[in-house]
Amino acid sequence: MSKLLIVGTVAFDAIETPFGKTDKILGGAATYIGLSAANFKAKSAIVSVVGDDFPQEHINLLQRNNINLEGLEVVNGGDTFFWSGRYHNDMNTRDTLDTQLNVLADFQPVVPDDFKNADIVMLGNLHPAVQLSVINQVNKPKLIVLDTMNFWMDTTLDLLKEVIEKVDVITINDEEARQLSGEYSLVKAARIISEMGPKYVVIKKGEHGALLFHGNEMFFAPALPLEEVFDPTGAGDTFAGGFTGYLAETKDTSFENMKNAIIYGSNLASFCVEKFGTEKMQELDIKAVNDRLKQFKSLTQFEINLT
Amino acid sequence: MSKLLIVGTVAFDAIETPFGKTDKILGGAATYIGLSAANFKAKSAIVSVVGDDFPQEHINLLQRNNINLEGLEVVNGGDTFFWSGRYHNDMNTRDTLDTQLNVLADFQPVVPDDFKNADIVMLGNLHPAVQLSVINQVNKPKLIVLDTMNFWMDTTLDLLKEVIEKVDVITINDEEARQLSGEYSLVKAARIISEMGPKYVVIKKGEHGALLFHGNEMFFAPALPLEEVFDPTGAGDTFAGGFTGYLAETKDTSFENMKNAIIYGSNLASFCVEKFGTEKMQELDIKAVNDRLKQFKSLTQFEINLT
C-alpha cells in the first residue's frame, strides 16, 4: 500500500451557522484530510501537535480510521489550537471570531521514520515554515500537494514561495489564486502559479466546484448541488483528503487519473458539509461514496455524436 | 426542418467594459438568440420591433443568417430600443446607464402565419404580456422556453407567473431563481419553480456554468474557463439560442438530449464573450463550435472504473 503523509492542524473548532452552534468540537485541516483519505486503501499518518486537553476519544477516532499518530505531538500542559467562526446566511462567507494558536505557535514537526519514504505528502494549510520542514524530512515522494491560504500570502510570502517552488500540486481558492498571481482570469492565474513551481494547479471555487490545470489542459469538477449546506467547515480539507487518498490508492499521478481524484475530492466534500464539523465524515463508508459517484456521473457526463 | 420561433428585443446597445467602449451597436435578446441558433439546421424567425433608425445592414446580417424577419415590425418615425451599460472590473456585475424603451413600449407582437406551427418557441426576456401574446398565437409547439429577469418579478409578478405556468422550460439566473422561489438552495429553488409550471428549470450561473433540473434529475455544464472575457453582453441569450437551436435541429426534447443542448448553449456563449457585442457571433461557423465541443469534453468527461 502507498503511504500518505499528512501535515496540518489538529484542532478544536467552535462553529456558528444559521442552523446552529457548536461548542469546542474536533476540527483542523489534518483531521479532515485524514478522515477523508481514510476512505481509500493507503497507509496514512498525521504530523501535527495538540495539547494535553485533547481528549482520548478524538485520538481513538483517528486511530480507528487507520491513521498513524506517531507524528502527533502531545504537549504536556499545553492547549490545543482553537478556531472559532461564524458563517453568514449565504454559507459562502464567514467571520473568524477567535484564533488561539496555543501549542501550534512553537510546533516543530517530526516525520515518523516509517513515513520518510511516503509516496504522497499532503501539506495542509499551516505556517510555510512547518510545511518546508516536512518537505526537508521526506525522501523524494512521488507527489507533494500543498494547501495554503491568503493569510500566508499577506504575512510570509517569500517563505510561502519557497514552499510553492518545491511542490507538485497546489490547491488554493479562486480569490487566493488571483491574489497570488495578480491575474483575475483563473486561466492566466493558473499559468502564472504553475510557473512558480507546481506542475498542477487546483483552484477551489467552493459551491462552484474545482478546476485542475496542467500545462494547457484543464479539468473541472462541479460541487454537487445540495438541498442544504449545513456547515462548510473542512470542505476544502476533505476535498484534499479525497484527492490525495484516491491518488495514493490508485498509485497513478497522471493527469487523467488526477481528474478522477478531483471528482473523488468533490464527492467527499459534498458529504462533509451535510453535518456539523467532522460528524458526517465519521460515519461515512466507501459504499456511500461510490453511490454518490453515480450522481456525479449523471450530473456531468453527456453523449454527443457529431453529425 | 424544425421551426424555431424567437421573440425578444432587437436593439441598440452601448457597452463599456474595462477593455473599451462602443457606440450604438447591434444588440437585443432576439438578435443574440437568432445568431446563436443560426449555427444549427432549423428554420428560425424573429418576432420583434425596431424603429426606422435601424440600419439596413443589421437587417441584412440577420437575413444572411437565414432568420425570417416577417415578424420584425419597423415603426416609421420610431426609435429602436436602446440599452447602455457599464461592466465592473470583475465583469460579473454591471450598471445600467440608460434604457430607452422607444418603440418597444407599445409593441404588439404578430407571429407570421408560417411560424404559428413552430416546433420550438423561445421567449426572450421581454414584458410578460408580449410573451403571453406570442404563446396565445402559436399552435401547440413541442416546447416553449422562457427567459425572464428580476425586473419583471419586481414589477409584474402575477402576469409573469401566468407565463411561467404555460412554458416547458424556464431559464433564469441564480439570483433570480432565489428571488422567484424564496429559497437559497438552488436544488430547492428549482423544485419550487418547477411546481409553478415548467418541467425543466435551467439556472444560469454566468462564469460558474448552468444547471438543468428535471424532476429529481440534475445536469451541470460549466462555462469554459477563458483567458479573457471581453464583453459578457448577450451571453445568456446566446446560451438560449444554442440550447433551442440544438433542440430544433435534433428534434429530440428528452432530458438526455437537453443535456447536450445545455452543453451547446455553454459552448456558443463561450464565443459570444470573446468580442464586443455580436461581433464574434457574426463570424462563427459550426466547425469552430464543434472544435470547442472537444474542449468541453476534455474539461468535464472522466473515466472511473470502480474496483
PDB file of N, CA, C and O in Angstrom, chain A residues 90 92 184-185 187-188 191 205 207-208 211 218-220 222 225-228 249 259-260 263-264 290 293 297-304 306-307, chain B residues 90 92 178 184-185 187-188 191 205 207-208 211 218-220 222 225-228 249 259-260 263-264 290 293 297-304 306-307:
ATOM      1  N   ASP A  90     -25.447  33.154   3.547  1.00  0.00           N
ATOM      2  CA  ASP A  90     -25.203  32.525   2.241  1.00  0.00           C
ATOM      3  C   ASP A  90     -24.277  31.316   2.367  1.00  0.00           C
ATOM      4  O   ASP A  90     -24.073  30.592   1.404  1.00  0.00           O
ATOM      5  N   ASN A  92     -21.313  31.089   2.226  1.00  0.00           N
ATOM      6  CA  ASN A  92     -20.084  31.198   1.437  1.00  0.00           C
ATOM      7  C   ASN A  92     -19.046  32.082   2.099  1.00  0.00           C
ATOM      8  O   ASN A  92     -17.876  32.046   1.750  1.00  0.00           O
ATOM      9  N   TYR A 184      -6.864  38.278 -12.781  1.00  0.00           N
ATOM     10  CA  TYR A 184      -8.258  37.966 -12.472  1.00  0.00           C
ATOM     11  C   TYR A 184      -8.695  36.670 -13.159  1.00  0.00           C
ATOM     12  O   TYR A 184      -9.352  35.819 -12.556  1.00  0.00           O
ATOM     13  N   SER A 185      -8.337  36.511 -14.417  1.00  0.00           N
ATOM     14  CA  SER A 185      -8.696  35.298 -15.161  1.00  0.00           C
ATOM     15  C   SER A 185      -8.030  34.085 -14.513  1.00  0.00           C
ATOM     16  O   SER A 185      -6.810  34.046 -14.328  1.00  0.00           O
ATOM     17  N   VAL A 187      -7.596  31.177 -15.716  1.00  0.00           N
ATOM     18  CA  VAL A 187      -6.722  30.503 -16.683  1.00  0.00           C
ATOM     19  C   VAL A 187      -5.325  31.132 -16.640  1.00  0.00           C
ATOM     20  O   VAL A 187      -4.305  30.426 -16.582  1.00  0.00           O
ATOM     21  N   LYS A 188      -5.295  32.452 -16.651  1.00  0.00           N
ATOM     22  CA  LYS A 188      -3.998  33.141 -16.565  1.00  0.00           C
ATOM     23  C   LYS A 188      -3.361  32.950 -15.188  1.00  0.00           C
ATOM     24  O   LYS A 188      -2.149  32.759 -15.075  1.00  0.00           O
ATOM     25  N   ARG A 191      -1.669  29.647 -14.901  1.00  0.00           N
ATOM     26  CA  ARG A 191      -0.423  29.568 -15.651  1.00  0.00           C
ATOM     27  C   ARG A 191       0.719  30.224 -14.864  1.00  0.00           C
ATOM     28  O   ARG A 191       1.827  29.688 -14.766  1.00  0.00           O
ATOM     29  N   LYS A 205     -13.387  26.505  -5.966  1.00  0.00           N
ATOM     30  CA  LYS A 205     -14.369  27.589  -6.039  1.00  0.00           C
ATOM     31  C   LYS A 205     -15.574  27.323  -5.127  1.00  0.00           C
ATOM     32  O   LYS A 205     -16.669  27.825  -5.391  1.00  0.00           O
ATOM     33  N   GLU A 207     -18.813  26.247  -3.617  1.00  0.00           N
ATOM     34  CA  GLU A 207     -20.036  25.693  -4.198  1.00  0.00           C
ATOM     35  C   GLU A 207     -20.015  25.695  -5.730  1.00  0.00           C
ATOM     36  O   GLU A 207     -20.878  25.106  -6.364  1.00  0.00           O
ATOM     37  N   HIS A 208     -19.024  26.392  -6.309  1.00  0.00           N
ATOM     38  CA  HIS A 208     -18.942  26.431  -7.773  1.00  0.00           C
ATOM     39  C   HIS A 208     -17.945  25.425  -8.333  1.00  0.00           C
ATOM     40  O   HIS A 208     -17.601  25.484  -9.508  1.00  0.00           O
ATOM     41  N   LEU A 211     -11.288  23.530 -10.331  1.00  0.00           N
ATOM     42  CA  LEU A 211     -10.617  23.427 -11.623  1.00  0.00           C
ATOM     43  C   LEU A 211      -9.226  22.846 -11.416  1.00  0.00           C
ATOM     44  O   LEU A 211      -8.509  23.235 -10.485  1.00  0.00           O
ATOM     45  N   MET A 218      -7.099  21.405 -18.966  1.00  0.00           N
ATOM     46  CA  MET A 218      -7.967  21.844 -17.874  1.00  0.00           C
ATOM     47  C   MET A 218      -8.975  20.753 -17.599  1.00  0.00           C
ATOM     48  O   MET A 218      -9.445  20.080 -18.509  1.00  0.00           O
ATOM     49  N   PHE A 219      -9.354  20.623 -16.327  1.00  0.00           N
ATOM     50  CA  PHE A 219     -10.459  19.745 -15.967  1.00  0.00           C
ATOM     51  C   PHE A 219     -11.283  20.436 -14.890  1.00  0.00           C
ATOM     52  O   PHE A 219     -10.748  21.163 -14.056  1.00  0.00           O
ATOM     53  N   PHE A 220     -12.583  20.197 -14.923  1.00  0.00           N
ATOM     54  CA  PHE A 220     -13.474  20.847 -13.979  1.00  0.00           C
ATOM     55  C   PHE A 220     -14.382  19.833 -13.302  1.00  0.00           C
ATOM     56  O   PHE A 220     -14.985  18.995 -13.976  1.00  0.00           O
ATOM     57  N   PRO A 222     -17.710  19.861 -10.756  1.00  0.00           N
ATOM     58  CA  PRO A 222     -18.660  20.703 -10.023  1.00  0.00           C
ATOM     59  C   PRO A 222     -18.773  20.244  -8.576  1.00  0.00           C
ATOM     60  O   PRO A 222     -18.458  19.102  -8.256  1.00  0.00           O
ATOM     61  N   PRO A 225     -24.763  19.913  -6.298  1.00  0.00           N
ATOM     62  CA  PRO A 225     -25.781  20.808  -5.750  1.00  0.00           C
ATOM     63  C   PRO A 225     -26.578  20.084  -4.663  1.00  0.00           C
ATOM     64  O   PRO A 225     -27.059  18.978  -4.882  1.00  0.00           O
ATOM     65  N   LEU A 226     -26.670  20.695  -3.504  1.00  0.00           N
ATOM     66  CA  LEU A 226     -27.290  20.052  -2.351  1.00  0.00           C
ATOM     67  C   LEU A 226     -28.544  20.802  -1.922  1.00  0.00           C
ATOM     68  O   LEU A 226     -28.654  22.008  -2.101  1.00  0.00           O
ATOM     69  N   GLU A 227     -29.463  20.061  -1.322  1.00  0.00           N
ATOM     70  CA  GLU A 227     -30.671  20.676  -0.757  1.00  0.00           C
ATOM     71  C   GLU A 227     -30.285  21.682   0.317  1.00  0.00           C
ATOM     72  O   GLU A 227     -30.886  22.728   0.459  1.00  0.00           O
ATOM     73  N   GLU A 228     -29.318  21.300   1.108  1.00  0.00           N
ATOM     74  CA  GLU A 228     -28.974  22.094   2.273  1.00  0.00           C
ATOM     75  C   GLU A 228     -27.487  21.947   2.544  1.00  0.00           C
ATOM     76  O   GLU A 228     -26.985  20.831   2.578  1.00  0.00           O
ATOM     77  N   GLU A 249      -4.238   5.413  -3.273  1.00  0.00           N
ATOM     78  CA  GLU A 249      -4.774   4.074  -3.519  1.00  0.00           C
ATOM     79  C   GLU A 249      -4.474   3.607  -4.937  1.00  0.00           C
ATOM     80  O   GLU A 249      -4.093   2.457  -5.165  1.00  0.00           O
ATOM     81  N   LYS A 259      -7.875  13.716 -12.749  1.00  0.00           N
ATOM     82  CA  LYS A 259      -9.269  14.087 -12.986  1.00  0.00           C
ATOM     83  C   LYS A 259     -10.164  13.303 -12.033  1.00  0.00           C
ATOM     84  O   LYS A 259     -11.052  13.853 -11.373  1.00  0.00           O
ATOM     85  N   ASN A 260      -9.924  11.997 -11.970  1.00  0.00           N
ATOM     86  CA  ASN A 260     -10.734  11.156 -11.090  1.00  0.00           C
ATOM     87  C   ASN A 260     -10.560  11.568  -9.633  1.00  0.00           C
ATOM     88  O   ASN A 260     -11.514  11.564  -8.852  1.00  0.00           O
ATOM     89  N   ILE A 263     -12.649  14.470  -8.861  1.00  0.00           N
ATOM     90  CA  ILE A 263     -14.043  14.056  -8.691  1.00  0.00           C
ATOM     91  C   ILE A 263     -14.255  13.441  -7.301  1.00  0.00           C
ATOM     92  O   ILE A 263     -15.218  13.766  -6.603  1.00  0.00           O
ATOM     93  N   TYR A 264     -13.329  12.571  -6.894  1.00  0.00           N
ATOM     94  CA  TYR A 264     -13.449  11.985  -5.550  1.00  0.00           C
ATOM     95  C   TYR A 264     -13.324  13.061  -4.466  1.00  0.00           C
ATOM     96  O   TYR A 264     -14.030  13.026  -3.451  1.00  0.00           O
ATOM     97  N   ASN A 290     -19.199   5.708  -3.299  1.00  0.00           N
ATOM     98  CA  ASN A 290     -19.345   5.191  -4.665  1.00  0.00           C
ATOM     99  C   ASN A 290     -20.767   5.364  -5.204  1.00  0.00           C
ATOM    100  O   ASN A 290     -20.961   5.574  -6.396  1.00  0.00           O
ATOM    101  N   LEU A 293     -20.899   8.762  -6.419  1.00  0.00           N
ATOM    102  CA  LEU A 293     -20.159   8.899  -7.672  1.00  0.00           C
ATOM    103  C   LEU A 293     -21.102   8.802  -8.867  1.00  0.00           C
ATOM    104  O   LEU A 293     -20.923   9.487  -9.882  1.00  0.00           O
ATOM    105  N   LYS A 297     -21.571  11.364 -11.963  1.00  0.00           N
ATOM    106  CA  LYS A 297     -21.549  10.980 -13.375  1.00  0.00           C
ATOM    107  C   LYS A 297     -22.773  11.525 -14.101  1.00  0.00           C
ATOM    108  O   LYS A 297     -22.660  12.135 -15.163  1.00  0.00           O
ATOM    109  N   SER A 298     -23.962  11.320 -13.523  1.00  0.00           N
ATOM    110  CA  SER A 298     -25.159  11.774 -14.238  1.00  0.00           C
ATOM    111  C   SER A 298     -25.218  13.300 -14.271  1.00  0.00           C
ATOM    112  O   SER A 298     -25.807  13.889 -15.174  1.00  0.00           O
ATOM    113  N   LEU A 299     -24.564  13.931 -13.313  1.00  0.00           N
ATOM    114  CA  LEU A 299     -24.522  15.396 -13.286  1.00  0.00           C
ATOM    115  C   LEU A 299     -23.653  15.982 -14.401  1.00  0.00           C
ATOM    116  O   LEU A 299     -23.904  17.090 -14.869  1.00  0.00           O
ATOM    117  N   THR A 300     -22.635  15.221 -14.812  1.00  0.00           N
ATOM    118  CA  THR A 300     -21.623  15.832 -15.695  1.00  0.00           C
ATOM    119  C   THR A 300     -21.409  15.129 -17.030  1.00  0.00           C
ATOM    120  O   THR A 300     -20.860  15.737 -17.951  1.00  0.00           O
ATOM    121  N   GLN A 301     -21.805  13.854 -17.131  1.00  0.00           N
ATOM    122  CA  GLN A 301     -21.446  13.109 -18.333  1.00  0.00           C
ATOM    123  C   GLN A 301     -22.520  13.243 -19.406  1.00  0.00           C
ATOM    124  O   GLN A 301     -23.705  13.195 -19.112  1.00  0.00           O
ATOM    125  N   PHE A 302     -22.082  13.421 -20.651  1.00  0.00           N
ATOM    126  CA  PHE A 302     -23.031  13.545 -21.750  1.00  0.00           C
ATOM    127  C   PHE A 302     -22.498  12.799 -22.962  1.00  0.00           C
ATOM    128  O   PHE A 302     -21.305  12.498 -23.047  1.00  0.00           O
ATOM    129  N   GLU A 303     -23.400  12.527 -23.890  1.00  0.00           N
ATOM    130  CA  GLU A 303     -23.030  11.813 -25.120  1.00  0.00           C
ATOM    131  C   GLU A 303     -23.441  12.660 -26.304  1.00  0.00           C
ATOM    132  O   GLU A 303     -24.623  12.781 -26.599  1.00  0.00           O
ATOM    133  N   ILE A 304     -22.503  13.258 -26.967  1.00  0.00           N
ATOM    134  CA  ILE A 304     -22.852  13.976 -28.193  1.00  0.00           C
ATOM    135  C   ILE A 304     -22.143  13.305 -29.356  1.00  0.00           C
ATOM    136  O   ILE A 304     -20.923  13.154 -29.340  1.00  0.00           O
ATOM    137  N   LEU A 306     -21.341  13.847 -33.069  1.00  0.00           N
ATOM    138  CA  LEU A 306     -21.383  14.884 -34.094  1.00  0.00           C
ATOM    139  C   LEU A 306     -21.923  14.305 -35.386  1.00  0.00           C
ATOM    140  O   LEU A 306     -21.580  13.197 -35.768  1.00  0.00           O
ATOM    141  N   THR A 307     -22.799  15.074 -36.022  1.00  0.00           N
ATOM    142  CA  THR A 307     -23.378  14.610 -37.283  1.00  0.00           C
ATOM    143  C   THR A 307     -22.545  15.131 -38.450  1.00  0.00           C
ATOM    144  O   THR A 307     -21.751  16.037 -38.309  1.00  0.00           O
TER     145      THR A 307
ATOM    146  N   ASP B  90     -14.734  43.085 -12.458  1.00  0.00           N
ATOM    147  CA  ASP B  90     -14.836  41.636 -12.372  1.00  0.00           C
ATOM    148  C   ASP B  90     -15.663  41.047 -13.515  1.00  0.00           C
ATOM    149  O   ASP B  90     -15.733  39.830 -13.665  1.00  0.00           O
ATOM    150  N   ASN B  92     -18.567  40.525 -13.817  1.00  0.00           N
ATOM    151  CA  ASN B  92     -19.753  39.773 -13.396  1.00  0.00           C
ATOM    152  C   ASN B  92     -20.905  40.682 -13.023  1.00  0.00           C
ATOM    153  O   ASN B  92     -22.043  40.249 -12.949  1.00  0.00           O
ATOM    154  N   ARG B 178     -33.522  32.404  -6.873  1.00  0.00           N
ATOM    155  CA  ARG B 178     -33.695  32.563  -5.419  1.00  0.00           C
ATOM    156  C   ARG B 178     -34.835  33.529  -5.118  1.00  0.00           C
ATOM    157  O   ARG B 178     -35.642  33.303  -4.224  1.00  0.00           O
ATOM    158  N   TYR B 184     -32.806  29.736  -0.900  1.00  0.00           N
ATOM    159  CA  TYR B 184     -31.404  29.985  -1.258  1.00  0.00           C
ATOM    160  C   TYR B 184     -30.794  28.786  -2.008  1.00  0.00           C
ATOM    161  O   TYR B 184     -30.127  28.956  -3.019  1.00  0.00           O
ATOM    162  N   SER B 185     -31.074  27.590  -1.514  1.00  0.00           N
ATOM    163  CA  SER B 185     -30.558  26.389  -2.176  1.00  0.00           C
ATOM    164  C   SER B 185     -31.137  26.285  -3.583  1.00  0.00           C
ATOM    165  O   SER B 185     -32.358  26.300  -3.772  1.00  0.00           O
ATOM    166  N   VAL B 187     -31.214  23.746  -5.514  1.00  0.00           N
ATOM    167  CA  VAL B 187     -31.954  22.497  -5.665  1.00  0.00           C
ATOM    168  C   VAL B 187     -33.408  22.707  -5.228  1.00  0.00           C
ATOM    169  O   VAL B 187     -34.349  22.321  -5.923  1.00  0.00           O
ATOM    170  N   LYS B 188     -33.576  23.358  -4.078  1.00  0.00           N
ATOM    171  CA  LYS B 188     -34.931  23.645  -3.600  1.00  0.00           C
ATOM    172  C   LYS B 188     -35.615  24.672  -4.490  1.00  0.00           C
ATOM    173  O   LYS B 188     -36.803  24.549  -4.795  1.00  0.00           O
ATOM    174  N   ARG B 191     -37.012  23.139  -7.598  1.00  0.00           N
ATOM    175  CA  ARG B 191     -38.202  22.318  -7.351  1.00  0.00           C
ATOM    176  C   ARG B 191     -39.448  23.203  -7.234  1.00  0.00           C
ATOM    177  O   ARG B 191     -40.490  22.906  -7.809  1.00  0.00           O
ATOM    178  N   LYS B 205     -25.546  30.413 -14.117  1.00  0.00           N
ATOM    179  CA  LYS B 205     -24.670  30.981 -13.099  1.00  0.00           C
ATOM    180  C   LYS B 205     -23.510  31.756 -13.709  1.00  0.00           C
ATOM    181  O   LYS B 205     -22.452  31.900 -13.094  1.00  0.00           O
ATOM    182  N   GLU B 207     -20.253  32.855 -15.228  1.00  0.00           N
ATOM    183  CA  GLU B 207     -18.959  32.199 -15.355  1.00  0.00           C
ATOM    184  C   GLU B 207     -18.902  30.876 -14.590  1.00  0.00           C
ATOM    185  O   GLU B 207     -17.946  30.106 -14.749  1.00  0.00           O
ATOM    186  N   HIS B 208     -19.912  30.617 -13.740  1.00  0.00           N
ATOM    187  CA  HIS B 208     -19.924  29.369 -12.980  1.00  0.00           C
ATOM    188  C   HIS B 208     -20.789  28.295 -13.624  1.00  0.00           C
ATOM    189  O   HIS B 208     -21.105  27.287 -12.996  1.00  0.00           O
ATOM    190  N   LEU B 211     -27.103  24.974 -14.614  1.00  0.00           N
ATOM    191  CA  LEU B 211     -27.685  23.742 -14.096  1.00  0.00           C
ATOM    192  C   LEU B 211     -29.027  23.494 -14.773  1.00  0.00           C
ATOM    193  O   LEU B 211     -29.815  24.428 -14.955  1.00  0.00           O
ATOM    194  N   MET B 218     -30.560  16.060 -12.350  1.00  0.00           N
ATOM    195  CA  MET B 218     -29.793  17.294 -12.487  1.00  0.00           C
ATOM    196  C   MET B 218     -28.695  17.106 -13.507  1.00  0.00           C
ATOM    197  O   MET B 218     -28.100  16.026 -13.595  1.00  0.00           O
ATOM    198  N   PHE B 219     -28.396  18.167 -14.232  1.00  0.00           N
ATOM    199  CA  PHE B 219     -27.222  18.152 -15.105  1.00  0.00           C
ATOM    200  C   PHE B 219     -26.542  19.507 -15.003  1.00  0.00           C
ATOM    201  O   PHE B 219     -27.199  20.544 -14.848  1.00  0.00           O
ATOM    202  N   PHE B 220     -25.220  19.472 -15.104  1.00  0.00           N
ATOM    203  CA  PHE B 220     -24.460  20.704 -14.973  1.00  0.00           C
ATOM    204  C   PHE B 220     -23.496  20.871 -16.139  1.00  0.00           C
ATOM    205  O   PHE B 220     -22.784  19.935 -16.500  1.00  0.00           O
ATOM    206  N   PRO B 222     -20.349  23.418 -17.218  1.00  0.00           N
ATOM    207  CA  PRO B 222     -19.524  24.552 -16.793  1.00  0.00           C
ATOM    208  C   PRO B 222     -19.439  25.586 -17.910  1.00  0.00           C
ATOM    209  O   PRO B 222     -19.658  25.264 -19.081  1.00  0.00           O
ATOM    210  N   PRO B 225     -13.588  27.961 -18.996  1.00  0.00           N
ATOM    211  CA  PRO B 225     -12.693  28.982 -18.427  1.00  0.00           C
ATOM    212  C   PRO B 225     -11.882  29.635 -19.558  1.00  0.00           C
ATOM    213  O   PRO B 225     -11.286  28.944 -20.383  1.00  0.00           O
ATOM    214  N   LEU B 226     -11.921  30.949 -19.614  1.00  0.00           N
ATOM    215  CA  LEU B 226     -11.310  31.680 -20.724  1.00  0.00           C
ATOM    216  C   LEU B 226     -10.156  32.549 -20.226  1.00  0.00           C
ATOM    217  O   LEU B 226     -10.146  33.000 -19.088  1.00  0.00           O
ATOM    218  N   GLU B 227      -9.210  32.781 -21.117  1.00  0.00           N
ATOM    219  CA  GLU B 227      -8.095  33.692 -20.801  1.00  0.00           C
ATOM    220  C   GLU B 227      -8.626  35.087 -20.497  1.00  0.00           C
ATOM    221  O   GLU B 227      -8.152  35.781 -19.616  1.00  0.00           O
ATOM    222  N   GLU B 228      -9.623  35.478 -21.270  1.00  0.00           N
ATOM    223  CA  GLU B 228     -10.094  36.852 -21.191  1.00  0.00           C
ATOM    224  C   GLU B 228     -11.571  36.872 -21.544  1.00  0.00           C
ATOM    225  O   GLU B 228     -11.968  36.308 -22.544  1.00  0.00           O
ATOM    226  N   GLU B 249     -32.717  21.408 -34.200  1.00  0.00           N
ATOM    227  CA  GLU B 249     -32.038  20.584 -35.205  1.00  0.00           C
ATOM    228  C   GLU B 249     -32.213  19.099 -34.898  1.00  0.00           C
ATOM    229  O   GLU B 249     -32.483  18.303 -35.798  1.00  0.00           O
ATOM    230  N   LYS B 259     -29.399  17.692 -22.067  1.00  0.00           N
ATOM    231  CA  LYS B 259     -28.035  17.808 -21.546  1.00  0.00           C
ATOM    232  C   LYS B 259     -27.116  18.332 -22.654  1.00  0.00           C
ATOM    233  O   LYS B 259     -26.323  19.250 -22.451  1.00  0.00           O
ATOM    234  N   ASN B 260     -27.230  17.712 -23.822  1.00  0.00           N
ATOM    235  CA  ASN B 260     -26.392  18.134 -24.946  1.00  0.00           C
ATOM    236  C   ASN B 260     -26.690  19.578 -25.333  1.00  0.00           C
ATOM    237  O   ASN B 260     -25.786  20.354 -25.667  1.00  0.00           O
ATOM    238  N   ILE B 263     -24.955  21.888 -23.103  1.00  0.00           N
ATOM    239  CA  ILE B 263     -23.527  21.957 -23.463  1.00  0.00           C
ATOM    240  C   ILE B 263     -23.345  22.868 -24.677  1.00  0.00           C
ATOM    241  O   ILE B 263     -22.450  23.734 -24.705  1.00  0.00           O
ATOM    242  N   TYR B 264     -24.202  22.715 -25.689  1.00  0.00           N
ATOM    243  CA  TYR B 264     -24.083  23.590 -26.858  1.00  0.00           C
ATOM    244  C   TYR B 264     -24.365  25.050 -26.484  1.00  0.00           C
ATOM    245  O   TYR B 264     -23.718  25.966 -26.999  1.00  0.00           O
ATOM    246  N   ASN B 290     -17.881  22.971 -33.084  1.00  0.00           N
ATOM    247  CA  ASN B 290     -17.615  21.557 -32.827  1.00  0.00           C
ATOM    248  C   ASN B 290     -16.185  21.315 -32.340  1.00  0.00           C
ATOM    249  O   ASN B 290     -15.941  20.394 -31.559  1.00  0.00           O
ATOM    250  N   LEU B 293     -16.328  21.956 -28.799  1.00  0.00           N
ATOM    251  CA  LEU B 293     -17.006  20.867 -28.094  1.00  0.00           C
ATOM    252  C   LEU B 293     -15.983  19.883 -27.517  1.00  0.00           C
ATOM    253  O   LEU B 293     -16.174  19.332 -26.425  1.00  0.00           O
ATOM    254  N   LYS B 297     -15.603  18.537 -23.723  1.00  0.00           N
ATOM    255  CA  LYS B 297     -15.495  17.130 -23.339  1.00  0.00           C
ATOM    256  C   LYS B 297     -14.292  16.900 -22.442  1.00  0.00           C
ATOM    257  O   LYS B 297     -14.389  16.272 -21.395  1.00  0.00           O
ATOM    258  N   SER B 298     -13.129  17.415 -22.838  1.00  0.00           N
ATOM    259  CA  SER B 298     -11.950  17.127 -22.015  1.00  0.00           C
ATOM    260  C   SER B 298     -12.031  17.870 -20.691  1.00  0.00           C
ATOM    261  O   SER B 298     -11.429  17.454 -19.698  1.00  0.00           O
ATOM    262  N   LEU B 299     -12.801  18.942 -20.648  1.00  0.00           N
ATOM    263  CA  LEU B 299     -12.984  19.689 -19.392  1.00  0.00           C
ATOM    264  C   LEU B 299     -13.846  18.928 -18.390  1.00  0.00           C
ATOM    265  O   LEU B 299     -13.684  19.097 -17.178  1.00  0.00           O
ATOM    266  N   THR B 300     -14.763  18.097 -18.883  1.00  0.00           N
ATOM    267  CA  THR B 300     -15.780  17.537 -17.980  1.00  0.00           C
ATOM    268  C   THR B 300     -15.847  16.020 -17.932  1.00  0.00           C
ATOM    269  O   THR B 300     -16.391  15.471 -16.974  1.00  0.00           O
ATOM    270  N   GLN B 301     -15.343  15.332 -18.952  1.00  0.00           N
ATOM    271  CA  GLN B 301     -15.555  13.890 -19.013  1.00  0.00           C
ATOM    272  C   GLN B 301     -14.431  13.145 -18.304  1.00  0.00           C
ATOM    273  O   GLN B 301     -13.260  13.493 -18.423  1.00  0.00           O
ATOM    274  N   PHE B 302     -14.805  12.106 -17.548  1.00  0.00           N
ATOM    275  CA  PHE B 302     -13.807  11.310 -16.837  1.00  0.00           C
ATOM    276  C   PHE B 302     -14.204   9.839 -16.894  1.00  0.00           C
ATOM    277  O   PHE B 302     -15.344   9.496 -17.180  1.00  0.00           O
ATOM    278  N   GLU B 303     -13.221   8.999 -16.628  1.00  0.00           N
ATOM    279  CA  GLU B 303     -13.449   7.546 -16.647  1.00  0.00           C
ATOM    280  C   GLU B 303     -13.053   6.985 -15.297  1.00  0.00           C
ATOM    281  O   GLU B 303     -11.870   6.916 -14.983  1.00  0.00           O
ATOM    282  N   ILE B 304     -14.022   6.621 -14.498  1.00  0.00           N
ATOM    283  CA  ILE B 304     -13.682   5.945 -13.244  1.00  0.00           C
ATOM    284  C   ILE B 304     -14.255   4.543 -13.289  1.00  0.00           C
ATOM    285  O   ILE B 304     -15.448   4.357 -13.494  1.00  0.00           O
ATOM    286  N   LEU B 306     -14.867   1.530 -10.997  1.00  0.00           N
ATOM    287  CA  LEU B 306     -14.866   1.163  -9.584  1.00  0.00           C
ATOM    288  C   LEU B 306     -14.204  -0.186  -9.391  1.00  0.00           C
ATOM    289  O   LEU B 306     -14.425  -1.118 -10.156  1.00  0.00           O
ATOM    290  N   THR B 307     -13.373  -0.251  -8.372  1.00  0.00           N
ATOM    291  CA  THR B 307     -12.672  -1.505  -8.102  1.00  0.00           C
ATOM    292  C   THR B 307     -13.466  -2.337  -7.101  1.00  0.00           C
ATOM    293  O   THR B 307     -14.355  -1.853  -6.451  1.00  0.00           O
TER     294      THR B 307
END
